[in-house]
Structure formats: structure tokens, C-alpha cells
Short mmCIF file of C-alpha atoms in Angstrom, two decimals:
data_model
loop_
_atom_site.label_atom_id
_atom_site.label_comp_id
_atom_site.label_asym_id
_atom_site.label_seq_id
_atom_site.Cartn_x
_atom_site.Cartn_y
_atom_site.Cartn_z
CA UNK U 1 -68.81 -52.12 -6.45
CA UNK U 2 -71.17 -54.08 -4.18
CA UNK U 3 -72.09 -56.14 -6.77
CA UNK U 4 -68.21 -57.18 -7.77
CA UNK U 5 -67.69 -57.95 -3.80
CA UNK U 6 -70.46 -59.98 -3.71
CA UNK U 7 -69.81 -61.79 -6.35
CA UNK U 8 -65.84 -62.57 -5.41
CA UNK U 9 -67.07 -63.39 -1.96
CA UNK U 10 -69.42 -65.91 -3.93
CA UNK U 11 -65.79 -67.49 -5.94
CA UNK U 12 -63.83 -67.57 -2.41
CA UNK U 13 -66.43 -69.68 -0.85
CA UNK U 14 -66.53 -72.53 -3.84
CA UNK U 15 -62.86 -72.62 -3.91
CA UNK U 16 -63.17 -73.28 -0.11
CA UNK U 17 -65.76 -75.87 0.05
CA UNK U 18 -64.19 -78.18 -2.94
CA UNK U 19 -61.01 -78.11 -1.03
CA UNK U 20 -60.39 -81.52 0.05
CA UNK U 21 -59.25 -82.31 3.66
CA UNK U 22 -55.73 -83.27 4.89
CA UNK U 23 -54.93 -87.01 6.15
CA UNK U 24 -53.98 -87.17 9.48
CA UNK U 25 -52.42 -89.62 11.53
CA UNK U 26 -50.14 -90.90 9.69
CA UNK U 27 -47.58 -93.93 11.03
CA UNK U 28 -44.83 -95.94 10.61
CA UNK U 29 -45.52 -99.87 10.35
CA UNK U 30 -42.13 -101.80 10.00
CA UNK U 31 -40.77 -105.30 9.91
CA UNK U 32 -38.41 -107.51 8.32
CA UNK U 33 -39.74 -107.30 5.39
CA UNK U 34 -40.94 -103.98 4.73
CA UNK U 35 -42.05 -100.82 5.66
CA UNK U 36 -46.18 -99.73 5.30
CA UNK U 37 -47.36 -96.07 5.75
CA UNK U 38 -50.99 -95.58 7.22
CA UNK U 39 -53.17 -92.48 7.64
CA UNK U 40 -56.66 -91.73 8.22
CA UNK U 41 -58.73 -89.76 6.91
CA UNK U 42 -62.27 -87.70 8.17
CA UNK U 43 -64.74 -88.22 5.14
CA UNK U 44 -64.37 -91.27 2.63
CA UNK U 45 -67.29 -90.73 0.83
CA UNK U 46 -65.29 -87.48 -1.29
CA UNK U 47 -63.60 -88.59 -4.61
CA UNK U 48 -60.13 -88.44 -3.35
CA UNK U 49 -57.09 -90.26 -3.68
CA UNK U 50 -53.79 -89.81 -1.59
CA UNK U 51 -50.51 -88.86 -3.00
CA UNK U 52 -47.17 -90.61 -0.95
CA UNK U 53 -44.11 -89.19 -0.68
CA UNK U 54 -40.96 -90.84 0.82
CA UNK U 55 -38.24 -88.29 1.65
CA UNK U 56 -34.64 -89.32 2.71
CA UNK U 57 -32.30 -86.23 3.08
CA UNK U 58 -32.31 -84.43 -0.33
CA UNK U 59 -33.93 -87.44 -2.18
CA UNK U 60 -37.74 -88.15 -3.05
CA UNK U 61 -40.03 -90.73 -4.48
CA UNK U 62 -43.86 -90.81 -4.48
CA UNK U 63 -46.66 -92.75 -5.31
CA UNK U 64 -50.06 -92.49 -5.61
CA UNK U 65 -53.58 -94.75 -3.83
CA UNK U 66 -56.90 -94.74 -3.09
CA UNK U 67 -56.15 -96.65 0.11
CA UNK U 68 -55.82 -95.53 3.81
CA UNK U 69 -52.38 -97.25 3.61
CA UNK U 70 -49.08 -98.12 1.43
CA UNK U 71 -46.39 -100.35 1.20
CA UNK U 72 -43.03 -98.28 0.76
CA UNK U 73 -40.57 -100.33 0.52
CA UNK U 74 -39.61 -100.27 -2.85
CA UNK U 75 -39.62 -96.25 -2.33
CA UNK U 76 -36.33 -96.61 -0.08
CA UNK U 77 -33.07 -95.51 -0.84
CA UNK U 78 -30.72 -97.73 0.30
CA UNK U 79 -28.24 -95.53 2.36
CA UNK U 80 -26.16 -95.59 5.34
CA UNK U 81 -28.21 -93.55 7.42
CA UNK U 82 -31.34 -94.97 6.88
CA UNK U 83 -32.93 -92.31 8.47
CA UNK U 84 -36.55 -91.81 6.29
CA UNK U 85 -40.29 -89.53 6.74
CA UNK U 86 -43.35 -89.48 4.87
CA UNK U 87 -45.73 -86.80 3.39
CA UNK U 88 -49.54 -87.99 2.63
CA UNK U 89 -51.51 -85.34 1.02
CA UNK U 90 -55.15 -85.50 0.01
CA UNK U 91 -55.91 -84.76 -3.75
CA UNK U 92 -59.51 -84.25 -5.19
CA UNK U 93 -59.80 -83.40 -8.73
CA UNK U 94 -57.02 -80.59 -9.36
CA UNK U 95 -57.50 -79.60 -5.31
CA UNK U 96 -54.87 -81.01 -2.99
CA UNK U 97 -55.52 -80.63 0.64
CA UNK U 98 -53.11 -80.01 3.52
CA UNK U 99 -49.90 -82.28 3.62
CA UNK U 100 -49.32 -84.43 6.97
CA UNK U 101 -46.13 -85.99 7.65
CA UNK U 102 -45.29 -88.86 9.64
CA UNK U 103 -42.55 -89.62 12.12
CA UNK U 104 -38.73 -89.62 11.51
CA UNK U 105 -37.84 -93.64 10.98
CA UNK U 106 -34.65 -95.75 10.17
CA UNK U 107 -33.19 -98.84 10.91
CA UNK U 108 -30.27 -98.13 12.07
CA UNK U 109 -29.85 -98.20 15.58
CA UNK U 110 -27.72 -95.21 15.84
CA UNK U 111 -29.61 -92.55 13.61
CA UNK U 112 -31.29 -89.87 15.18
CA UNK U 113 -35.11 -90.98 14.74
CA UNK U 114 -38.06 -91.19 16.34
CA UNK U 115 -38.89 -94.95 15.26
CA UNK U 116 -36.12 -97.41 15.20
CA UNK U 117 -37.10 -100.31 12.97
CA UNK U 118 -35.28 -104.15 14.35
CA UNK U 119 -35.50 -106.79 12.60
CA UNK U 120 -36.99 -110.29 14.31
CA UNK U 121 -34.54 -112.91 15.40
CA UNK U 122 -34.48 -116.19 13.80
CA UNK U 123 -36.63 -119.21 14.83
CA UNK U 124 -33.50 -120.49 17.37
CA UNK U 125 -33.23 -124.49 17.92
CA UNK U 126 -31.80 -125.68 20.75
CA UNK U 127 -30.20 -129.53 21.65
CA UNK U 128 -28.08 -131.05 24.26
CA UNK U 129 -24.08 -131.27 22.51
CA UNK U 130 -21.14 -132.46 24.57
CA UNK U 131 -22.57 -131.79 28.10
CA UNK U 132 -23.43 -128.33 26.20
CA UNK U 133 -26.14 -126.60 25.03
CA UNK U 134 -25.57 -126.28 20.96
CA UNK U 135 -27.75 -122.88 19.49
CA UNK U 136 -28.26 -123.24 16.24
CA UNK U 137 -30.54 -120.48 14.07
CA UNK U 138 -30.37 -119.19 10.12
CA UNK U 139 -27.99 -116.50 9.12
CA UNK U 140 -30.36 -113.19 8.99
CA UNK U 141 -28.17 -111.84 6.46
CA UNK U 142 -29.33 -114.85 4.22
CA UNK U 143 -32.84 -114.29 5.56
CA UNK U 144 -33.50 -110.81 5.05
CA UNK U 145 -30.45 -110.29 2.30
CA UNK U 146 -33.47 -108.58 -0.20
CA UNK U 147 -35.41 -106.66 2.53
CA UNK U 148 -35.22 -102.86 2.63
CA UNK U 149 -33.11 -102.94 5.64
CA UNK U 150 -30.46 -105.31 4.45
CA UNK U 151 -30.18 -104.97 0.78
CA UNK U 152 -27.47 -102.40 0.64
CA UNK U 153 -25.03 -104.42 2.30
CA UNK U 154 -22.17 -106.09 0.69
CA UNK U 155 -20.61 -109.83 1.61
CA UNK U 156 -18.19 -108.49 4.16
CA UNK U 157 -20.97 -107.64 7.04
CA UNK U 158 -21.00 -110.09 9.70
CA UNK U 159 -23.50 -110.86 12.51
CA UNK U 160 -22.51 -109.80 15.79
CA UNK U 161 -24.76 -111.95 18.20
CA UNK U 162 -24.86 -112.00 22.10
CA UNK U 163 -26.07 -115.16 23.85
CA UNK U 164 -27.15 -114.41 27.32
CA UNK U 165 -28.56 -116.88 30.11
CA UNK U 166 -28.75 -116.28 33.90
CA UNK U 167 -25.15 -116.92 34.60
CA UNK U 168 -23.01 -116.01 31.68
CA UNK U 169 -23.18 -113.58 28.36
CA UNK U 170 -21.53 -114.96 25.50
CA UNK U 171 -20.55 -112.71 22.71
CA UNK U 172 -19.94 -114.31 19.12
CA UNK U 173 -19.76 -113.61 15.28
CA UNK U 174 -21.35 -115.68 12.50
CA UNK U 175 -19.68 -115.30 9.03
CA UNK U 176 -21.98 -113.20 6.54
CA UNK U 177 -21.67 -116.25 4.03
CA UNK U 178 -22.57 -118.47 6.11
CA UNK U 179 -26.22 -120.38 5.82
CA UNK U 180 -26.55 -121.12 9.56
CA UNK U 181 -25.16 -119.93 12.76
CA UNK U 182 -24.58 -122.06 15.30
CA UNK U 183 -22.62 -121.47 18.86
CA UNK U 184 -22.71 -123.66 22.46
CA UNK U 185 -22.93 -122.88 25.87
CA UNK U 186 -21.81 -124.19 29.15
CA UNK U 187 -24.41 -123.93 32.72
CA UNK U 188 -23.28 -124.49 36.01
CA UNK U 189 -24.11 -128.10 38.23
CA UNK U 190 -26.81 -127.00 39.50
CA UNK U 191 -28.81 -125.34 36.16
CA UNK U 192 -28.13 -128.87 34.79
CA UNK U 193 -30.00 -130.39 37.92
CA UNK U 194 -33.18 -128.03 37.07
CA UNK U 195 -33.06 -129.50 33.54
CA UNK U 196 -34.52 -126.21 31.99
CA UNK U 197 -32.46 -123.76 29.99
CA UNK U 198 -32.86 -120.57 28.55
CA UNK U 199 -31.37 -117.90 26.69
CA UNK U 200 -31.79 -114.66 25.23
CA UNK U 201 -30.37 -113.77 22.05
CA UNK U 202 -29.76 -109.91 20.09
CA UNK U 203 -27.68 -109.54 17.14
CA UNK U 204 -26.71 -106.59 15.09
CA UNK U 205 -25.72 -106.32 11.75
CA UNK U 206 -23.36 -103.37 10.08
CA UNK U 207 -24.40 -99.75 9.98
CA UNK U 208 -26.56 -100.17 13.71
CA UNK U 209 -28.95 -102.60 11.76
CA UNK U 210 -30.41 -104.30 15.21
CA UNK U 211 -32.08 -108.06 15.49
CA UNK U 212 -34.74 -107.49 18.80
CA UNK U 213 -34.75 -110.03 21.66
CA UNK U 214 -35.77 -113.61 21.46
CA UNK U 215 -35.81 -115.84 24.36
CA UNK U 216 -35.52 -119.69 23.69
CA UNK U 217 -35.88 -122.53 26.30
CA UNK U 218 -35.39 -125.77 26.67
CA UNK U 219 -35.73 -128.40 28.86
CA UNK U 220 -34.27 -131.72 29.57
CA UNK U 221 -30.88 -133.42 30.11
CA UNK U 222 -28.05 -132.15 28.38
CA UNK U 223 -25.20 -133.93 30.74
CA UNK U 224 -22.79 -136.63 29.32
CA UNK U 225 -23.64 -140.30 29.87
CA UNK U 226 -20.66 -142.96 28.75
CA UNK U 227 -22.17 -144.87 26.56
CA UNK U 228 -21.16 -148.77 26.00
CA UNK U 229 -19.82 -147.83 22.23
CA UNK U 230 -17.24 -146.14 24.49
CA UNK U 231 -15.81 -148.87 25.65
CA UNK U 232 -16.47 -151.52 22.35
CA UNK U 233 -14.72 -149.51 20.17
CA UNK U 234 -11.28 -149.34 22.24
CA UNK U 235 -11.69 -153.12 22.34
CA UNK U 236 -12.49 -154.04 18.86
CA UNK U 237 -9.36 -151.60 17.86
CA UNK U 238 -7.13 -154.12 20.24
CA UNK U 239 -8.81 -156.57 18.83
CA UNK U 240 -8.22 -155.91 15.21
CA UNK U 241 -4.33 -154.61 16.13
CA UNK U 242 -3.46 -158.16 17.88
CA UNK U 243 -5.12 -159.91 14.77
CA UNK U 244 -3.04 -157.74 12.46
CA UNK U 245 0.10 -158.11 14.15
CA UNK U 246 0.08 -161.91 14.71
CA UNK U 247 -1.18 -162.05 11.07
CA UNK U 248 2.17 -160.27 9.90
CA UNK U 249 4.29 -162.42 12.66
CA UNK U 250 3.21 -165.59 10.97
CA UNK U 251 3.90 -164.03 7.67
CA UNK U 252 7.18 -163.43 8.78
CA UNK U 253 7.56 -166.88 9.98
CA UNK U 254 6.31 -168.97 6.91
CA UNK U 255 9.06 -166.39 4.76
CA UNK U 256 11.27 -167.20 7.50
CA UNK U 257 11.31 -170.91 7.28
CA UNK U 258 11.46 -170.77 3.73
CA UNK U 259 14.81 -168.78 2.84
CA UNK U 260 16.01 -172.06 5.90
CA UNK U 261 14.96 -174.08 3.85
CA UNK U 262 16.40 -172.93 0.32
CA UNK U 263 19.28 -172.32 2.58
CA UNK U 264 19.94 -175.74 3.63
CA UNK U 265 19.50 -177.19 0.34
CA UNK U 266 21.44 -174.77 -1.32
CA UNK U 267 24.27 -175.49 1.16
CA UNK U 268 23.51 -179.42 1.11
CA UNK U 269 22.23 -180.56 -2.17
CA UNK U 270 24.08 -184.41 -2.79
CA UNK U 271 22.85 -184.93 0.62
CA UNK U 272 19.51 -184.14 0.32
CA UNK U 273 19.21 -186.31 -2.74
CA UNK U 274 16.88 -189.20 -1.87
CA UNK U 275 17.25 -190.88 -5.85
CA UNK U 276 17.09 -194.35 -5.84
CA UNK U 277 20.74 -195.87 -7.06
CA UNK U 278 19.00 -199.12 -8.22
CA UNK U 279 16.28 -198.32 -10.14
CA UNK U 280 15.26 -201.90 -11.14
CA UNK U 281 14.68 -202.21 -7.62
CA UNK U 282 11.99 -199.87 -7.87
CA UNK U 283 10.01 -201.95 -10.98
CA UNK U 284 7.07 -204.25 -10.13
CA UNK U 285 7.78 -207.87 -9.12
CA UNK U 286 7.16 -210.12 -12.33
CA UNK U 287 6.46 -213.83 -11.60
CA UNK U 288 8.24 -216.15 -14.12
CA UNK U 289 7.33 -219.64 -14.70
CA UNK U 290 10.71 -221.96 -13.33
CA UNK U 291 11.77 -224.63 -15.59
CA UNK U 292 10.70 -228.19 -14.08
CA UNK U 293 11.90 -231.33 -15.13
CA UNK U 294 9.15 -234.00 -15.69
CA UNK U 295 11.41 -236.82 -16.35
CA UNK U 296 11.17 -237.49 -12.93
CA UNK U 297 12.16 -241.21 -11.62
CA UNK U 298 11.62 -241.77 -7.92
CA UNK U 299 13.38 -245.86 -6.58
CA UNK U 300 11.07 -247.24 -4.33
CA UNK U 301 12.35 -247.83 -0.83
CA UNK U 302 14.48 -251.05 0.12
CA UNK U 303 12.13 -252.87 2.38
CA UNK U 304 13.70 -254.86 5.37
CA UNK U 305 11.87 -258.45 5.96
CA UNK U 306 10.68 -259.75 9.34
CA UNK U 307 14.27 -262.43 8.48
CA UNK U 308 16.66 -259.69 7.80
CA UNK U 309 15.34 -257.96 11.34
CA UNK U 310 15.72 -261.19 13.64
CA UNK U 311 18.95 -263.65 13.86
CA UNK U 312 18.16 -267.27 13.49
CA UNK U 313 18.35 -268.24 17.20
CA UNK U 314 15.43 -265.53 17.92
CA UNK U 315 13.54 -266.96 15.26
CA UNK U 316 13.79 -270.13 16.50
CA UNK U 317 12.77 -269.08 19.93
CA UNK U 318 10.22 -267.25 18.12
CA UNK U 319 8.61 -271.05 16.61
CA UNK U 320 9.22 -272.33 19.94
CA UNK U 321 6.78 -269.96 21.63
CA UNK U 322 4.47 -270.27 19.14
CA UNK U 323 4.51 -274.32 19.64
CA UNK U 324 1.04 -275.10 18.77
CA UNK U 325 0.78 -273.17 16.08
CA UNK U 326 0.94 -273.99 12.17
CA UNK U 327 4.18 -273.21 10.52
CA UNK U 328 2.62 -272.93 7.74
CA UNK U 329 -0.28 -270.73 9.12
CA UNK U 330 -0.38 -267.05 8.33
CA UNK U 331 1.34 -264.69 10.68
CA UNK U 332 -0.49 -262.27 12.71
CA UNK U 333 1.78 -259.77 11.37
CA UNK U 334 2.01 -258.73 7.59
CA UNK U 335 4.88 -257.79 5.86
CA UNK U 336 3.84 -254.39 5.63
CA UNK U 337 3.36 -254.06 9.71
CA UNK U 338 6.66 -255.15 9.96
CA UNK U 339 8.31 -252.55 7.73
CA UNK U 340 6.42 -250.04 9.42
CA UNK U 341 7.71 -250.88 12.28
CA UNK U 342 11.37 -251.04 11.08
CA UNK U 343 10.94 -247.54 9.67
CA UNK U 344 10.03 -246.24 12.42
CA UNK U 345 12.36 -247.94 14.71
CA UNK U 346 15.07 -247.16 12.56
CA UNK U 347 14.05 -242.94 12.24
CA UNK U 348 14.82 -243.15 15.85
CA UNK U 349 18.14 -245.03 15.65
CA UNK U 350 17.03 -248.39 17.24
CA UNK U 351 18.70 -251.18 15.01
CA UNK U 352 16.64 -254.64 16.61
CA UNK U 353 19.38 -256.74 16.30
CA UNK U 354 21.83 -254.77 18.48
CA UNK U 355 18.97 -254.22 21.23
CA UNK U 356 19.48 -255.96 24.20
CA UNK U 357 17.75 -259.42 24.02
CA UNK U 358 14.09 -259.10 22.51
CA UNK U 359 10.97 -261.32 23.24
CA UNK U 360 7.83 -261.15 22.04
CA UNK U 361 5.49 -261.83 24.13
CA UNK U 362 1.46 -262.17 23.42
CA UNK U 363 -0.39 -259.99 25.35
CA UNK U 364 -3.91 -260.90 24.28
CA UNK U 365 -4.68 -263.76 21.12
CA UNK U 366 -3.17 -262.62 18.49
CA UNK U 367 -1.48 -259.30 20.00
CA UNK U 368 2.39 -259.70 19.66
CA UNK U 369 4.84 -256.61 21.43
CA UNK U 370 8.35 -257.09 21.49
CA UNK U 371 9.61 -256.97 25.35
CA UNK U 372 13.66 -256.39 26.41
CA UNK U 373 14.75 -258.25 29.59
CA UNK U 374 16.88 -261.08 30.28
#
């Protein structure tokens, strides 16, 4: 008998001493993309590998690592309640050691849990709108749609998102199919004087899923400054209507004037008529050659002689005041002077032997003139 206690006290003690020891520790690491289990664990230099177990409610999946830590995220259920623990037991060869469980976890808002899990609010851009402040920042429902905390909802969640700044909080929702989210704010006179402004935004989703806080700023001008387009494009539209109009007024004129005119020569159409009634008027002048006689016989003038001018008795007198002189000698005067001087006597109706009594008288030698006296 003492050797059969001695020997069972012997089998106790190796079943004892290749017993591997629990992990303890073990916490809760979660973000918007995941969820990652960590433990520690006393001696590292055992062969021993940890065995993960993910319990929510009634259900269970595990996994199995040599690390100090695991992501779980594939390992959630998607459900409701969200509301998830985790079991990490040490296993060496068929041995397992001592489980040790982790904190209750979930992220919704609501559950009863010991770790609530938020989700980070988007990267928020701010600008200067209409004498606003325009937030603008991604839909997290299109951002985390295939995260563990999101990925059981369906298209008819919406975000319910709070905007809050020193003076006002502004409640809003952004459609769940919506790729952006975007919302503006008004601040008071003086805020706008400062020129910095900031606000703090938290969201939640369906189900208590919570977005935590982020606080944006911004700084600069965001009041309304008329601008010269402001007043160019009211006159370039009165510009462009006047042009239009007048354009159609003449329009209206030139049609107008031209159902007067078809009118008045539909009313009027002999007297309107401006065809010539002699056409041959209207032909080019043609010069014709006129017919001239060249038998032509022209009588050469009756020529009166110094006799027929002069009576006898003023011839006479005529040789008497001569005297000295040669009858027979040439006279001073030709023929021809003579005639002349009967022609032209004559054109101006002077007939010499009705003239009151002439003499000739000599006025130098051989210079004759006729003189009248008594």
C-alpha cells in the first residue's frame, strides 16, 4: 500500500507540472475597422498556443494562434445587440490551462456593456458659403458600410448628426445613400469679427451605433462681399433686352412698310406705272448725213460806181477843187474803196445823194473825207 501511494502521488505531480498556465489580461481593442483581442501571458518560452473564443449570447466561434493577440472581426455575428466577450485559454500539447475572459463589449450605445466601441468621425472640411459656414464630411455609412459594426445594416439607416458651436446646436440627417454629407451654419456679428470658427460634431447611426466627437476649426472671413459681377450682370441683361427689343421693333417696321407698300400699289397700279408711251424716244440719237445740193450758183454783188453815188453838179465841184490836178491822173480813191464805202454807208441806211450837201474836203495830200455843211 505505501508503495501504490507513492507511486500515484508520483502521477499527480507530472500531470501538475505539464499543465500549462492560463492567459491573463485579456482586452478589448476596437475601432472602425475592427475589433483585436490581447492577453498576456507569464512564460513564453513553453510550447503553447492560445485557443480564441468569441461568444455572443448563445452563439460561438473560435480560432486558434501562437500570438499574444487576434483580430476578431470576422468572428462577429452581426446582431442587433452587439453585445460580445472573449475566452483565451492556454493549450500545450493535449493540456489546456485555465480559461480567462475578457470584458463585456458592443457597439451599440445602448447595450449593457462594459466597453462601448464608437466609431471615428469623418475628416470634416470646412469653407465660407453665403455668409455661412458650409460642413461638408463623407457619409460613414459609405465609409465603414463593410466594418463589423456597420455591416448588418440595410439602405434605410440614416445618419443622425449634431453640429454644435458656442452659440447654437444644430441637429440634422444625411441620407444613408448618400456619398457626402454636407450642412451650413449661421454665427452671430461678433464670432464673424473674431474670424475663427469651430464646431463639434457626433453622429449616430441605427441600433445606438455612435460616431465620437470631432472638433473642426476654421479661421478666416466667411461674410458676404458684393462683388462687381453683381452689378455687370443686371446690366448686360438690360443691355441684351433693349438690343432684342429694338431688334424686333425694326423688324416690325421693315414688315410694316412693306404690306404699305404692296398696299398702295395694289390699290394704285395705272398710276404707279412709269412706262414710257414713246418708246422711240427712248432709242439712241442716230446722225444722218442731210442731202446738200452742190449745184450751187452764187451772183456776184451789183457794185455802185463813184458816178452812180455823186450827181453831176457835185462832180463838177468835185474837178473844181481838184483844179490843178490831171483829169486824167489816177484817183486817190480806187473803185474798190469806194464800194466799200457805199456798202457800208448803205447797211446803215445813208443813201449819199439824199444827204444834205456833201464836200470833200482834203485833210492831208492825198486824204479825201466827205464833210456835210452848207
Amino acid at each position: 500500500m505505501t508503495v501504490y501511494h507513492e507511486t500515484l502521488k508520483r502521477v499527480n505531480a507530472g500531470e501538475a507540472v505539464s499543465r500549462p498556465s492560463p492567459p491573463v489580461n485579456v482586452s478589448i481593442q476596437c475601432d472602425n475597422y475592427g475589433v483585436e483581442v490581447r492577453w498576456e501571458y507569464p512564460d513564453l518560452s513553453q510550447d503553447v498556443h492560445f485557443f480564441v473564443e468569441v461568444q455572443d449570447h448563445d452563439k460561438r466561434k473560435n480560432s486558434t494562434t501562437p500570438n499574444l493577440n487576434l483580430n476578431i472581426s470576422s468572428m462577429l455575428v452581426p446582431s442587433p445587440t452587439n453585445v460580445y466577450y472573449v475566452i483565451v485559454t492556454a493549450v500545450r500539447g493535449g493540456q489546456k490551462s485555465d480559461s480567462c475572459e475578457s470584458k463585456i463589449f458592443s457597439f451599440n450605445e445602448q447595450a449593457t456593456a462594459d466597453i462601448k466601441c464608437y466609431l471615428d468621425f469623418p475628416e470634416v472640411e470646412l469653407s465660407p458659403k453665403d455668409g455661412k459656414l458650409h460642413i461638408q464630411f463623407i457619409n460613414p455609412l459609405e465609409l465603414y458600410r463593410n466594418t463589423p459594426a456597420l455591416r448588418n445594416l440595410n439602405n434605410q439607416d440614416d445618419l443622425e448628426y449634431t453640429v454644435k458651436t458656442k452659440e447654437r446646436v444644430n441637429n440634422t440627417t444625411c441620407d444613408a445613400k448618400a456619398k457626402t454629407c454636407e450642412t451650413s451654419i449661421e454665427f452671430s456679428e461678433h464670432i464673424r469679427v473674431s474670424q475663427n470658427y469651430c464646431v463639434d460634431l457626433t453622429g449616430k447611426i441605427e441600433w445606438g451605433r455612435k460616431l465620437n466627437l470631432r472638433r473642426s476649426c476654421f479661421k478666416g472671413d466667411i461674410r458676404i462681399y458684393t462683388s462687381f459681377t453683381v452689378y455687370l450682370y443686371p446690366v448686360l441683361g438690360v443691355v441684351l433686352s433693349l438690343l432684342f427689343i429694338t431688334g424686333i421693333i425694326m423688324l416690325l417696321v421693315t414688315k410694316i412698310n412693306s404690306e404699305i407698300k404692296k398696299r398702295s400699289i395694289a390699290a394704285f397700279p395705272k398710276l404707279l406705272d412709269f412706262k414710257p408711251t414713246q418708246t422711240h424716244l427712248c432709242e439712241p440719237l442716230r446722225l444722218h448725213p442731210d442731202a446738200v445740193t452742190t449745184d450751187l450758183h452764187i451772183e456776184p454783188k451789183e457794185q455802185t460806181t463813184f458816178k452812180e453815188m455823186y450827181s453831176d453838179e457835185e462832180l463838177n465841184s468835185r474837178d473844181k477843187y481838184v483844179g490843178s490836178k490831171d483829169s486824167n491822173s489816177e484817183s486817190p480813191y480806187r473803185d474798190n474803196d469806194l464800194d466799200e464805202a457805199d456798202q457800208s454807208d448803205s447797211e446803215e441806211g445813208y443813201d449819199c445823194p439824199h444827204r444834205p450837201q456833201a464836200h470833200c474836203l482834203e485833210m492831208s495830200p492825198g486824204d479825201m473825207v466827205k464833210g456835210y455843211g452848207p
